[in-house]
């Protein structure tokens, strides 16, 4: 098996959701509810079912046993914003605009100072579902732009509790503002202020708040007998990692493991509620991560990519291959488990310099070499055969490619979260600096 093309990876990411929606086209009398559980920087090797030795994810492991485990599931990008944009649009970052032309690599994301975001020309999954009669809620991190025109409620969602950016901070609210937390259209506070995160201890109650939002939404939509889409995009496993008090210190894996244990417990509560309400057989649940574990934050605040090479911000398996589980009682049969041995970094393959591999890409046989330690020899028949097949896919992709306008090129300190909607009611409005658009710097 050779490494998949990026186009195939994007298609694989949305395939389970689109398959579920196929029931609508078939004229099913009761459309399935959809729950998409998207983790942040969680690695392929972070779950017991994927071989994590401390086995601290009993609920997710049971979800896999009752549903289907995907051992070879890929994101569309090894960074959060482009991956999420691809997930919700079904289109590659180069097509939906979530890339930059400022650096050799096109990887970039949406920090506070970014001016871009999800274009109005893109059709997001919640927009399509709304037309089919769904009520849609996002809980957690949006990360597709924080300026008013990019607000998730302008792109198909009916409700939102969460933040436009990651929970970095705390900031002094002078050079840079703390990130706001929204309820629907307006902010209700800021991280490190109304929503505290203790960087020293790692204590924060955010996952519990996000869990309660999910449970309340499911109960409400069930009472209304309305099909719903819940996008639960929490960020506890993104550095700075956090967990609530009752989970801190409970994992053999340290603070990161504490966060994973709380997520596992939360997923268990969501699945139990679906079962208790009698709607599990009409609810498609999918669990995955936006990209691989951030090894730069390891070992204290980063996860495990199992046997795979590298992690977040790289297109090696560790950055692109994600944990993934589908659960739909009565519709999805039980899947499979997998074992592995730890991999190693590879001299001459993982480099800190830009290497040209366009004409002769590195190709690995992932069946024999899941850690990508031994590239196929350029002169071998196996390499030439794989290159021929891969080249055809690349040529088809390039022939049909219409690049979107790059959204991640221009930054401006004035567009940060100084005065989000609702700040007046809270007395939390801050004065922005002079507007000075400039080229974003991406350290690639």
CSV table of C-alpha atoms in Angstrom, one decimal:
chain,number,residue,atom,x,y,z
A,1,UNK,CA,0.0,0.0,0.0
A,2,UNK,CA,1.4,3.4,-0.9
A,3,UNK,CA,0.7,6.7,0.7
A,4,UNK,CA,-2.7,8.1,-0.4
A,5,UNK,CA,-3.0,11.3,-2.3
A,6,UNK,CA,-4.4,14.4,-0.6
A,7,UNK,CA,-7.5,14.3,-2.7
A,8,UNK,CA,-8.3,10.8,-1.6
A,9,UNK,CA,-7.7,11.8,2.0
A,10,UNK,CA,-10.2,14.6,1.8
A,11,UNK,CA,-12.8,12.3,0.2
A,12,UNK,CA,-12.3,9.6,2.9
A,13,UNK,CA,-12.7,12.2,5.6
A,14,UNK,CA,-16.3,13.1,4.6
A,15,UNK,CA,-17.4,9.7,3.2
A,16,UNK,CA,-19.1,8.4,6.3
A,17,UNK,CA,-21.1,11.6,6.8
A,18,UNK,CA,-22.1,11.8,3.1
A,19,UNK,CA,-23.1,8.2,3.2
A,20,UNK,CA,-25.4,8.9,6.1
A,21,UNK,CA,-26.9,11.7,4.2
A,22,UNK,CA,-27.6,9.4,1.3
A,23,UNK,CA,-30.6,8.3,3.2
A,24,UNK,CA,-32.2,11.7,2.5
A,25,UNK,CA,-31.8,11.2,-1.2
A,26,UNK,CA,-33.4,7.8,-0.9
A,27,UNK,CA,-36.5,9.5,0.7
A,28,UNK,CA,-36.1,8.0,4.1
A,29,UNK,CA,-39.1,9.1,6.3
A,30,UNK,CA,-36.9,10.1,9.2
A,31,UNK,CA,-33.5,11.5,8.4
A,32,UNK,CA,-30.7,10.4,10.8
A,33,UNK,CA,-29.3,12.7,13.4
A,34,UNK,CA,-25.6,13.4,12.9
A,35,UNK,CA,-23.1,13.8,15.7
A,36,UNK,CA,-19.6,14.8,14.6
A,37,UNK,CA,-17.1,14.6,17.5
A,38,UNK,CA,-13.9,16.4,16.3
A,39,UNK,CA,-10.9,16.4,18.6
A,40,UNK,CA,-8.0,18.8,18.5
A,41,UNK,CA,-4.4,17.5,18.0
A,42,UNK,CA,-5.4,14.0,19.1
A,43,UNK,CA,-3.1,11.4,17.7
A,44,UNK,CA,-3.7,8.0,16.1
A,45,UNK,CA,-2.1,6.3,19.1
A,46,UNK,CA,-4.1,8.0,21.9
A,47,UNK,CA,-6.9,5.5,22.2
A,48,UNK,CA,-6.7,2.1,23.8
A,49,UNK,CA,-8.4,0.5,20.8
A,50,UNK,CA,-5.4,1.6,18.7
A,51,UNK,CA,-3.0,0.1,21.2
A,52,UNK,CA,-2.3,2.9,23.7
A,53,UNK,CA,-0.9,0.7,26.5
A,54,UNK,CA,-2.5,2.4,29.6
A,55,UNK,CA,-6.0,1.7,28.1
A,56,UNK,CA,-7.7,4.7,29.6
A,57,UNK,CA,-10.4,5.2,27.0
A,58,UNK,CA,-13.0,2.5,27.8
A,59,UNK,CA,-16.0,4.4,26.2
A,60,UNK,CA,-14.3,5.1,22.9
A,61,UNK,CA,-12.9,1.6,22.9
A,62,UNK,CA,-16.5,0.3,23.4
A,63,UNK,CA,-17.7,2.7,20.7
A,64,UNK,CA,-15.3,1.0,18.3
A,65,UNK,CA,-16.3,-2.5,19.4
A,66,UNK,CA,-20.0,-1.6,18.8
A,67,UNK,CA,-19.3,0.3,15.6
A,68,UNK,CA,-16.5,0.5,13.1
A,69,UNK,CA,-12.8,1.4,13.7
A,70,UNK,CA,-10.9,3.0,10.8
A,71,UNK,CA,-7.2,2.1,11.0
A,72,UNK,CA,-6.3,4.1,7.8
A,73,UNK,CA,-8.3,7.3,8.1
A,74,UNK,CA,-6.8,10.6,6.9
A,75,UNK,CA,-7.4,14.3,7.4
A,76,UNK,CA,-7.1,16.7,4.5
A,77,UNK,CA,-4.3,18.7,6.1
A,78,UNK,CA,-2.0,18.4,9.1
A,79,UNK,CA,-3.1,21.7,10.6
A,80,UNK,CA,-6.3,22.7,12.3
A,81,UNK,CA,-8.0,25.4,10.2
A,82,UNK,CA,-7.4,23.9,6.7
A,83,UNK,CA,-8.4,20.5,8.0
A,84,UNK,CA,-11.7,21.8,9.5
A,85,UNK,CA,-12.4,23.8,6.4
A,86,UNK,CA,-12.1,20.7,4.3
A,87,UNK,CA,-14.2,18.6,6.7
A,88,UNK,CA,-17.1,21.1,6.6
A,89,UNK,CA,-16.9,21.9,2.8
A,90,UNK,CA,-15.8,18.5,1.4
A,91,UNK,CA,-13.2,20.4,-0.6
A,92,UNK,CA,-9.4,20.5,-0.4
A,93,UNK,CA,-7.8,23.6,1.3
A,94,UNK,CA,-6.3,24.6,-2.1
A,95,UNK,CA,-9.9,24.7,-3.4
A,96,UNK,CA,-11.7,26.4,-0.5
A,97,UNK,CA,-9.0,29.0,0.1
A,98,UNK,CA,-7.5,27.7,3.4
A,99,UNK,CA,-3.9,28.0,2.3
A,100,UNK,CA,-1.2,30.6,2.0
A,101,UNK,CA,1.1,31.6,-0.9
A,102,UNK,CA,3.4,33.3,1.6
A,103,UNK,CA,5.6,30.3,2.3
A,104,UNK,CA,7.0,27.3,0.4
A,105,UNK,CA,4.6,25.0,2.2
A,106,UNK,CA,0.9,26.2,1.9
A,107,UNK,CA,0.1,25.3,5.5
A,108,UNK,CA,-1.3,28.1,7.6
A,109,UNK,CA,-4.2,28.6,10.1
A,110,UNK,CA,-6.3,31.4,11.6
A,111,UNK,CA,-4.7,33.2,14.5
A,112,UNK,CA,-6.4,36.3,15.8
A,113,UNK,CA,-4.7,38.7,13.4
A,114,UNK,CA,-5.7,36.8,10.3
A,115,UNK,CA,-8.0,38.8,8.0
A,116,UNK,CA,-9.3,35.8,6.0
A,117,UNK,CA,-11.8,33.1,6.8
A,118,UNK,CA,-14.4,30.7,5.1
A,119,UNK,CA,-15.6,32.4,1.9
A,120,UNK,CA,-19.3,32.9,1.3
A,121,UNK,CA,-18.9,30.9,-2.0
A,122,UNK,CA,-18.2,27.7,0.0
A,123,UNK,CA,-21.2,25.5,0.8
A,124,UNK,CA,-20.8,24.0,4.3
A,125,UNK,CA,-22.3,20.8,5.6
A,126,UNK,CA,-24.6,22.6,8.0
A,127,UNK,CA,-26.0,24.8,5.2
A,128,UNK,CA,-26.9,21.7,3.2
A,129,UNK,CA,-28.4,20.0,6.3
A,130,UNK,CA,-30.5,23.1,7.1
A,131,UNK,CA,-32.1,22.9,3.7
A,132,UNK,CA,-33.0,19.3,4.6
A,133,UNK,CA,-34.8,20.4,7.8
A,134,UNK,CA,-31.9,19.9,10.3
A,135,UNK,CA,-31.2,22.1,13.4
A,136,UNK,CA,-27.4,22.6,13.6
A,137,UNK,CA,-25.2,23.4,16.6
A,138,UNK,CA,-21.5,23.9,16.9
A,139,UNK,CA,-19.9,23.4,20.4
A,140,UNK,CA,-16.3,24.4,20.8
A,141,UNK,CA,-13.7,25.8,18.4
A,142,UNK,CA,-14.7,27.2,15.0
A,143,UNK,CA,-11.3,28.3,13.6
A,144,UNK,CA,-12.6,29.3,10.2
A,145,UNK,CA,-12.3,33.0,10.7
A,146,UNK,CA,-13.4,35.3,13.6
A,147,UNK,CA,-14.5,38.5,11.7
A,148,UNK,CA,-18.3,39.1,11.5
A,149,UNK,CA,-18.7,37.7,8.0
A,150,UNK,CA,-17.2,34.4,9.0
A,151,UNK,CA,-19.4,33.8,12.0
A,152,UNK,CA,-20.7,30.1,12.1
A,153,UNK,CA,-24.3,31.2,12.3
A,154,UNK,CA,-23.8,32.8,8.9
A,155,UNK,CA,-22.7,29.5,7.5
A,156,UNK,CA,-25.5,27.1,8.4
A,157,UNK,CA,-25.3,26.7,12.1
A,158,UNK,CA,-28.3,27.7,14.3
A,159,UNK,CA,-26.5,27.7,17.6
A,160,UNK,CA,-23.0,28.1,18.9
A,161,UNK,CA,-21.3,27.9,22.2
A,162,UNK,CA,-17.5,28.2,22.0
A,163,UNK,CA,-14.7,30.2,20.6
A,164,UNK,CA,-13.5,31.5,17.2
A,165,UNK,CA,-9.9,30.7,17.9
A,166,UNK,CA,-7.8,28.4,20.0
A,167,UNK,CA,-7.5,29.0,23.8
A,168,UNK,CA,-4.1,30.6,23.7
A,169,UNK,CA,-3.3,33.2,26.4
A,170,UNK,CA,-3.6,34.8,28.8
A,171,UNK,CA,-3.0,38.1,27.1
A,172,UNK,CA,-2.8,41.6,28.5
A,173,UNK,CA,-5.8,43.0,26.5
A,174,UNK,CA,-3.4,45.8,25.3
A,175,UNK,CA,-1.0,44.2,22.9
A,176,UNK,CA,-3.4,41.3,22.2
A,177,UNK,CA,-6.9,40.6,23.5
A,178,UNK,CA,-8.0,37.3,25.2
A,179,UNK,CA,-10.0,35.1,23.0
A,180,UNK,CA,-13.8,35.5,23.4
A,181,UNK,CA,-16.3,32.8,24.1
A,182,UNK,CA,-19.6,33.1,22.2
A,183,UNK,CA,-23.2,32.0,22.8
A,184,UNK,CA,-24.8,32.3,19.4
A,185,UNK,CA,-24.2,35.8,18.0
A,186,UNK,CA,-22.6,37.4,21.0
A,187,UNK,CA,-19.7,36.9,23.3
A,188,UNK,CA,-20.4,35.9,26.9
A,189,UNK,CA,-16.9,36.3,28.2
A,190,UNK,CA,-13.2,35.6,27.5
A,191,UNK,CA,-10.8,32.8,28.1
A,192,UNK,CA,-8.7,33.4,31.3
A,193,UNK,CA,-11.3,35.8,32.5
A,194,UNK,CA,-14.9,34.6,32.8
A,195,UNK,CA,-13.7,31.2,31.5
A,196,UNK,CA,-10.5,30.5,33.5
A,197,UNK,CA,-7.8,28.2,32.5
A,198,UNK,CA,-5.0,27.6,35.1
A,199,UNK,CA,-1.8,27.1,33.1
A,200,UNK,CA,0.1,26.0,36.2
A,201,UNK,CA,-2.3,23.2,37.2
A,202,UNK,CA,-4.1,22.6,33.9
A,203,UNK,CA,-7.5,23.0,35.6
A,204,UNK,CA,-10.4,24.3,33.5
A,205,UNK,CA,-14.0,23.4,33.4
A,206,UNK,CA,-14.5,23.9,29.7
A,207,UNK,CA,-15.0,20.3,28.7
A,208,UNK,CA,-17.7,19.9,31.2
A,209,UNK,CA,-19.4,23.1,29.8
A,210,UNK,CA,-19.1,21.7,26.3
A,211,UNK,CA,-20.5,18.4,27.4
A,212,UNK,CA,-23.5,20.0,29.0
A,213,UNK,CA,-24.2,22.1,25.9
A,214,UNK,CA,-24.2,18.9,23.8
A,215,UNK,CA,-26.5,17.0,26.2
A,216,UNK,CA,-28.9,19.9,26.4
A,217,UNK,CA,-29.0,20.3,22.7
A,218,UNK,CA,-29.7,16.6,22.1
A,219,UNK,CA,-32.5,16.6,24.6
A,220,UNK,CA,-34.1,19.7,23.2
A,221,UNK,CA,-34.1,18.5,19.6
A,222,UNK,CA,-35.4,15.1,20.6
A,223,UNK,CA,-38.3,16.8,22.4
A,224,UNK,CA,-39.0,18.8,19.3
A,225,UNK,CA,-38.7,15.7,17.1
A,226,UNK,CA,-36.3,17.6,14.9
A,227,UNK,CA,-33.4,16.0,13.1
A,228,UNK,CA,-30.2,17.6,14.3
A,229,UNK,CA,-26.5,18.0,13.5
A,230,UNK,CA,-24.2,18.4,16.5
A,231,UNK,CA,-20.6,19.4,15.7
A,232,UNK,CA,-18.7,18.9,19.0
A,233,UNK,CA,-15.3,20.4,18.3
A,234,UNK,CA,-13.6,20.6,21.6
A,235,UNK,CA,-10.0,21.6,22.2
A,236,UNK,CA,-8.8,20.1,25.5
A,237,UNK,CA,-6.0,18.1,23.9
A,238,UNK,CA,-4.5,21.2,22.2
A,239,UNK,CA,-1.7,22.8,24.2
A,240,UNK,CA,-2.1,24.3,26.7
A,241,UNK,CA,-3.9,21.1,27.6
A,242,UNK,CA,-6.6,21.3,30.3
A,243,UNK,CA,-9.0,19.1,32.3
A,244,UNK,CA,-11.5,19.7,35.0
A,245,UNK,CA,-10.6,19.1,38.6
A,246,UNK,CA,-12.2,15.7,39.0
A,247,UNK,CA,-9.9,14.3,36.1
A,248,UNK,CA,-6.6,16.1,36.9
A,249,UNK,CA,-4.0,13.6,38.2
A,250,UNK,CA,-6.1,10.5,37.3
A,251,UNK,CA,-4.1,9.4,34.2
A,252,UNK,CA,-0.9,7.4,33.9
A,253,UNK,CA,-0.1,9.7,30.9
A,254,UNK,CA,0.0,13.0,32.8
A,255,UNK,CA,-2.0,16.1,32.0
A,256,UNK,CA,-2.6,15.1,28.4
A,257,UNK,CA,-3.9,11.8,29.5
A,258,UNK,CA,-6.2,13.6,32.0
A,259,UNK,CA,-7.7,15.5,29.1
A,260,UNK,CA,-8.2,12.4,27.1
A,261,UNK,CA,-9.9,10.6,30.0
A,262,UNK,CA,-12.3,13.5,30.4
A,263,UNK,CA,-13.1,13.4,26.7
A,264,UNK,CA,-13.6,9.7,26.8
A,265,UNK,CA,-16.0,10.1,29.8
A,266,UNK,CA,-17.9,12.8,27.9
A,267,UNK,CA,-18.3,10.7,24.8
A,268,UNK,CA,-19.6,7.9,26.9
A,269,UNK,CA,-22.3,10.3,28.4
A,270,UNK,CA,-23.3,11.5,24.9
A,271,UNK,CA,-23.7,7.9,23.6
A,272,UNK,CA,-25.6,6.9,26.8
A,273,UNK,CA,-28.0,9.8,26.4
A,274,UNK,CA,-28.7,8.8,22.8
A,275,UNK,CA,-29.5,5.2,23.9
A,276,UNK,CA,-31.6,6.3,26.9
A,277,UNK,CA,-33.7,8.6,24.7
A,278,UNK,CA,-34.2,5.7,22.3
A,279,UNK,CA,-32.7,7.5,19.3
A,280,UNK,CA,-29.3,5.7,19.0
A,281,UNK,CA,-30.5,3.7,16.0
A,282,UNK,CA,-31.4,6.9,14.2
A,283,UNK,CA,-28.2,8.8,15.1
A,284,UNK,CA,-25.0,8.5,13.1
A,285,UNK,CA,-22.0,9.3,15.4
A,286,UNK,CA,-18.5,9.9,14.0
A,287,UNK,CA,-15.3,10.5,16.1
A,288,UNK,CA,-12.0,11.7,14.7
A,289,UNK,CA,-9.3,14.4,15.1
A,290,UNK,CA,-8.4,17.4,12.9
A,291,UNK,CA,-4.7,16.4,12.6
A,292,UNK,CA,-2.1,14.3,14.3
A,293,UNK,CA,-0.7,14.8,17.7
A,294,UNK,CA,1.5,17.9,18.2
A,295,UNK,CA,4.9,16.3,19.0
A,296,UNK,CA,6.3,19.8,19.6
A,297,UNK,CA,4.2,19.9,22.7
A,298,UNK,CA,5.2,16.3,23.9
A,299,UNK,CA,5.6,14.7,26.2
A,300,UNK,CA,3.7,16.7,28.8
A,301,UNK,CA,1.1,18.3,26.5
A,302,UNK,CA,1.2,16.2,23.3
A,303,UNK,CA,-0.3,12.9,22.3
A,304,UNK,CA,0.8,9.8,20.5
A,305,UNK,CA,0.8,9.0,16.8
A,306,UNK,CA,1.5,5.4,17.5
A,307,UNK,CA,4.0,3.8,15.1
A,308,UNK,CA,3.7,6.6,12.5
A,309,UNK,CA,6.3,9.1,11.6
A,310,UNK,CA,6.2,12.7,12.8
A,311,UNK,CA,3.0,14.6,13.6
A,312,UNK,CA,1.1,17.8,13.3
A,313,UNK,CA,2.3,20.2,10.7
A,314,UNK,CA,3.8,17.4,8.6
A,315,UNK,CA,2.3,15.3,5.8
A,316,UNK,CA,3.9,12.1,7.1
A,317,UNK,CA,1.5,9.5,8.4
A,318,UNK,CA,1.8,10.9,12.0
A,319,UNK,CA,0.4,14.3,10.8
A,320,UNK,CA,-2.4,13.0,8.5
A,321,UNK,CA,-3.6,9.6,9.8
A,322,UNK,CA,-6.2,10.1,12.5
A,323,UNK,CA,-8.2,8.0,15.0
A,324,UNK,CA,-11.6,7.5,13.6
A,325,UNK,CA,-14.7,5.6,14.8
A,326,UNK,CA,-18.2,5.3,13.3
A,327,UNK,CA,-21.1,4.3,15.5
A,328,UNK,CA,-24.7,3.7,14.4
A,329,UNK,CA,-26.4,0.8,16.1
A,330,UNK,CA,-28.5,-1.3,13.7
A,331,UNK,CA,-26.7,0.2,10.6
A,332,UNK,CA,-23.0,-0.1,11.1
A,333,UNK,CA,-21.6,-3.5,11.8
A,334,UNK,CA,-18.7,-4.0,14.2
A,335,UNK,CA,-15.3,-3.1,12.8
A,336,UNK,CA,-11.7,-4.2,13.5
A,337,UNK,CA,-8.9,-3.6,16.0
A,338,UNK,CA,-5.2,-3.1,15.3
A,339,UNK,CA,-1.8,-3.7,16.9
A,340,UNK,CA,1.5,-2.0,16.3
A,341,UNK,CA,5.1,-1.3,17.5
A,342,UNK,CA,6.5,2.1,18.1
A,343,UNK,CA,8.2,3.8,15.1
A,344,UNK,CA,11.3,6.0,14.9
A,345,UNK,CA,12.4,9.2,13.2
A,346,UNK,CA,14.2,8.6,9.9
A,347,UNK,CA,17.6,10.0,9.0
A,348,UNK,CA,17.4,11.5,5.5
A,349,UNK,CA,13.6,11.5,5.4
A,350,UNK,CA,12.6,13.9,8.1
A,351,UNK,CA,14.6,17.0,7.5
A,352,UNK,CA,14.6,20.7,8.6
A,353,UNK,CA,15.3,21.9,5.1
A,354,UNK,CA,13.1,22.3,2.1
A,355,UNK,CA,13.6,19.2,-0.2
A,356,UNK,CA,12.3,18.9,-3.8
A,357,UNK,CA,10.3,15.7,-4.2
A,358,UNK,CA,7.9,16.8,-6.9
A,359,UNK,CA,9.4,14.6,-9.7
A,360,UNK,CA,10.6,11.8,-7.4
A,361,UNK,CA,8.4,11.7,-4.4
A,362,UNK,CA,9.2,9.6,-1.4
A,363,UNK,CA,6.9,6.5,-1.5
A,364,UNK,CA,6.5,4.0,1.3
A,365,UNK,CA,4.9,0.6,1.6
A,366,UNK,CA,2.7,1.2,4.6
A,367,UNK,CA,1.8,-2.4,5.0
A,368,UNK,CA,5.5,-3.4,5.5
A,369,UNK,CA,6.7,-0.1,6.9
A,370,UNK,CA,4.0,1.9,8.8
A,371,UNK,CA,6.6,4.1,10.4
A,372,UNK,CA,7.8,5.4,7.0
A,373,UNK,CA,11.4,4.5,7.8
A,374,UNK,CA,12.4,2.8,4.5
A,375,UNK,CA,11.4,4.7,1.3
A,376,UNK,CA,11.1,2.5,-1.8
A,377,UNK,CA,14.2,2.7,-4.0
A,378,UNK,CA,13.6,5.0,-7.0
A,379,UNK,CA,15.0,2.4,-9.4
A,380,UNK,CA,12.8,-0.5,-8.2
A,381,UNK,CA,9.9,-1.8,-10.2
A,382,UNK,CA,7.7,-1.4,-7.1
A,383,UNK,CA,8.5,2.3,-6.9
A,384,UNK,CA,8.0,2.9,-10.7
A,385,UNK,CA,4.6,1.1,-10.6
A,386,UNK,CA,3.4,3.1,-7.5
A,387,UNK,CA,4.7,6.3,-9.1
A,388,UNK,CA,2.8,5.6,-12.3
A,389,UNK,CA,-0.5,5.0,-10.5
A,390,UNK,CA,0.0,8.0,-8.2
A,391,UNK,CA,1.0,10.3,-11.1
A,392,UNK,CA,-2.3,9.6,-12.8
A,393,UNK,CA,-4.3,10.6,-9.8
A,394,UNK,CA,-2.2,13.8,-9.4
A,395,UNK,CA,-2.7,14.7,-13.0
A,396,UNK,CA,-6.4,14.3,-12.8
A,397,UNK,CA,-6.4,16.5,-9.7
A,398,UNK,CA,-4.3,19.2,-11.3
A,399,UNK,CA,-6.4,19.2,-14.5
A,400,UNK,CA,-9.6,19.9,-12.5
A,401,UNK,CA,-8.1,22.2,-9.9
A,402,UNK,CA,-9.4,25.7,-9.6
A,403,UNK,CA,-7.6,27.2,-6.6
A,404,UNK,CA,-9.7,29.3,-4.2
A,405,UNK,CA,-8.6,32.8,-3.3
A,406,UNK,CA,-6.0,32.3,-0.5
A,407,UNK,CA,-7.5,33.4,2.8
A,408,UNK,CA,-4.4,33.0,5.0
A,409,UNK,CA,-2.0,35.6,3.5
A,410,UNK,CA,-2.9,38.9,5.2
A,411,UNK,CA,-2.7,39.7,8.9
A,412,UNK,CA,-3.7,42.8,10.7
A,413,UNK,CA,-3.5,43.5,14.5
A,414,UNK,CA,-6.6,45.6,14.2
A,415,UNK,CA,-8.9,42.7,13.3
A,416,UNK,CA,-8.2,40.7,16.5
A,417,UNK,CA,-10.9,40.1,19.0
A,418,UNK,CA,-10.9,43.6,20.5
A,419,UNK,CA,-14.6,44.3,20.4
A,420,UNK,CA,-16.7,41.2,19.5
A,421,UNK,CA,-20.5,41.5,19.3
A,422,UNK,CA,-22.0,41.6,22.8
A,423,UNK,CA,-18.9,43.2,24.4
A,424,UNK,CA,-20.9,46.4,25.2
A,425,UNK,CA,-23.3,44.5,27.5
A,426,UNK,CA,-20.4,43.0,29.4
A,427,UNK,CA,-18.2,46.1,29.5
A,428,UNK,CA,-15.5,44.0,27.7
A,429,UNK,CA,-14.9,46.1,24.6
A,430,UNK,CA,-11.3,47.0,23.9
A,431,UNK,CA,-9.8,49.7,21.7
A,432,UNK,CA,-8.1,48.2,18.6
A,433,UNK,CA,-4.8,49.6,17.2
A,434,UNK,CA,-4.5,51.3,13.9
A,435,UNK,CA,-5.3,49.1,10.9
A,436,UNK,CA,-2.1,48.0,9.2
A,437,UNK,CA,-2.6,45.0,6.9
A,438,UNK,CA,0.6,43.1,6.3
A,439,UNK,CA,1.8,39.8,4.9
A,440,UNK,CA,1.4,37.0,7.4
A,441,UNK,CA,4.6,35.2,8.4
A,442,UNK,CA,4.5,31.4,8.4
A,443,UNK,CA,7.6,29.7,9.7
A,444,UNK,CA,7.8,26.8,7.3
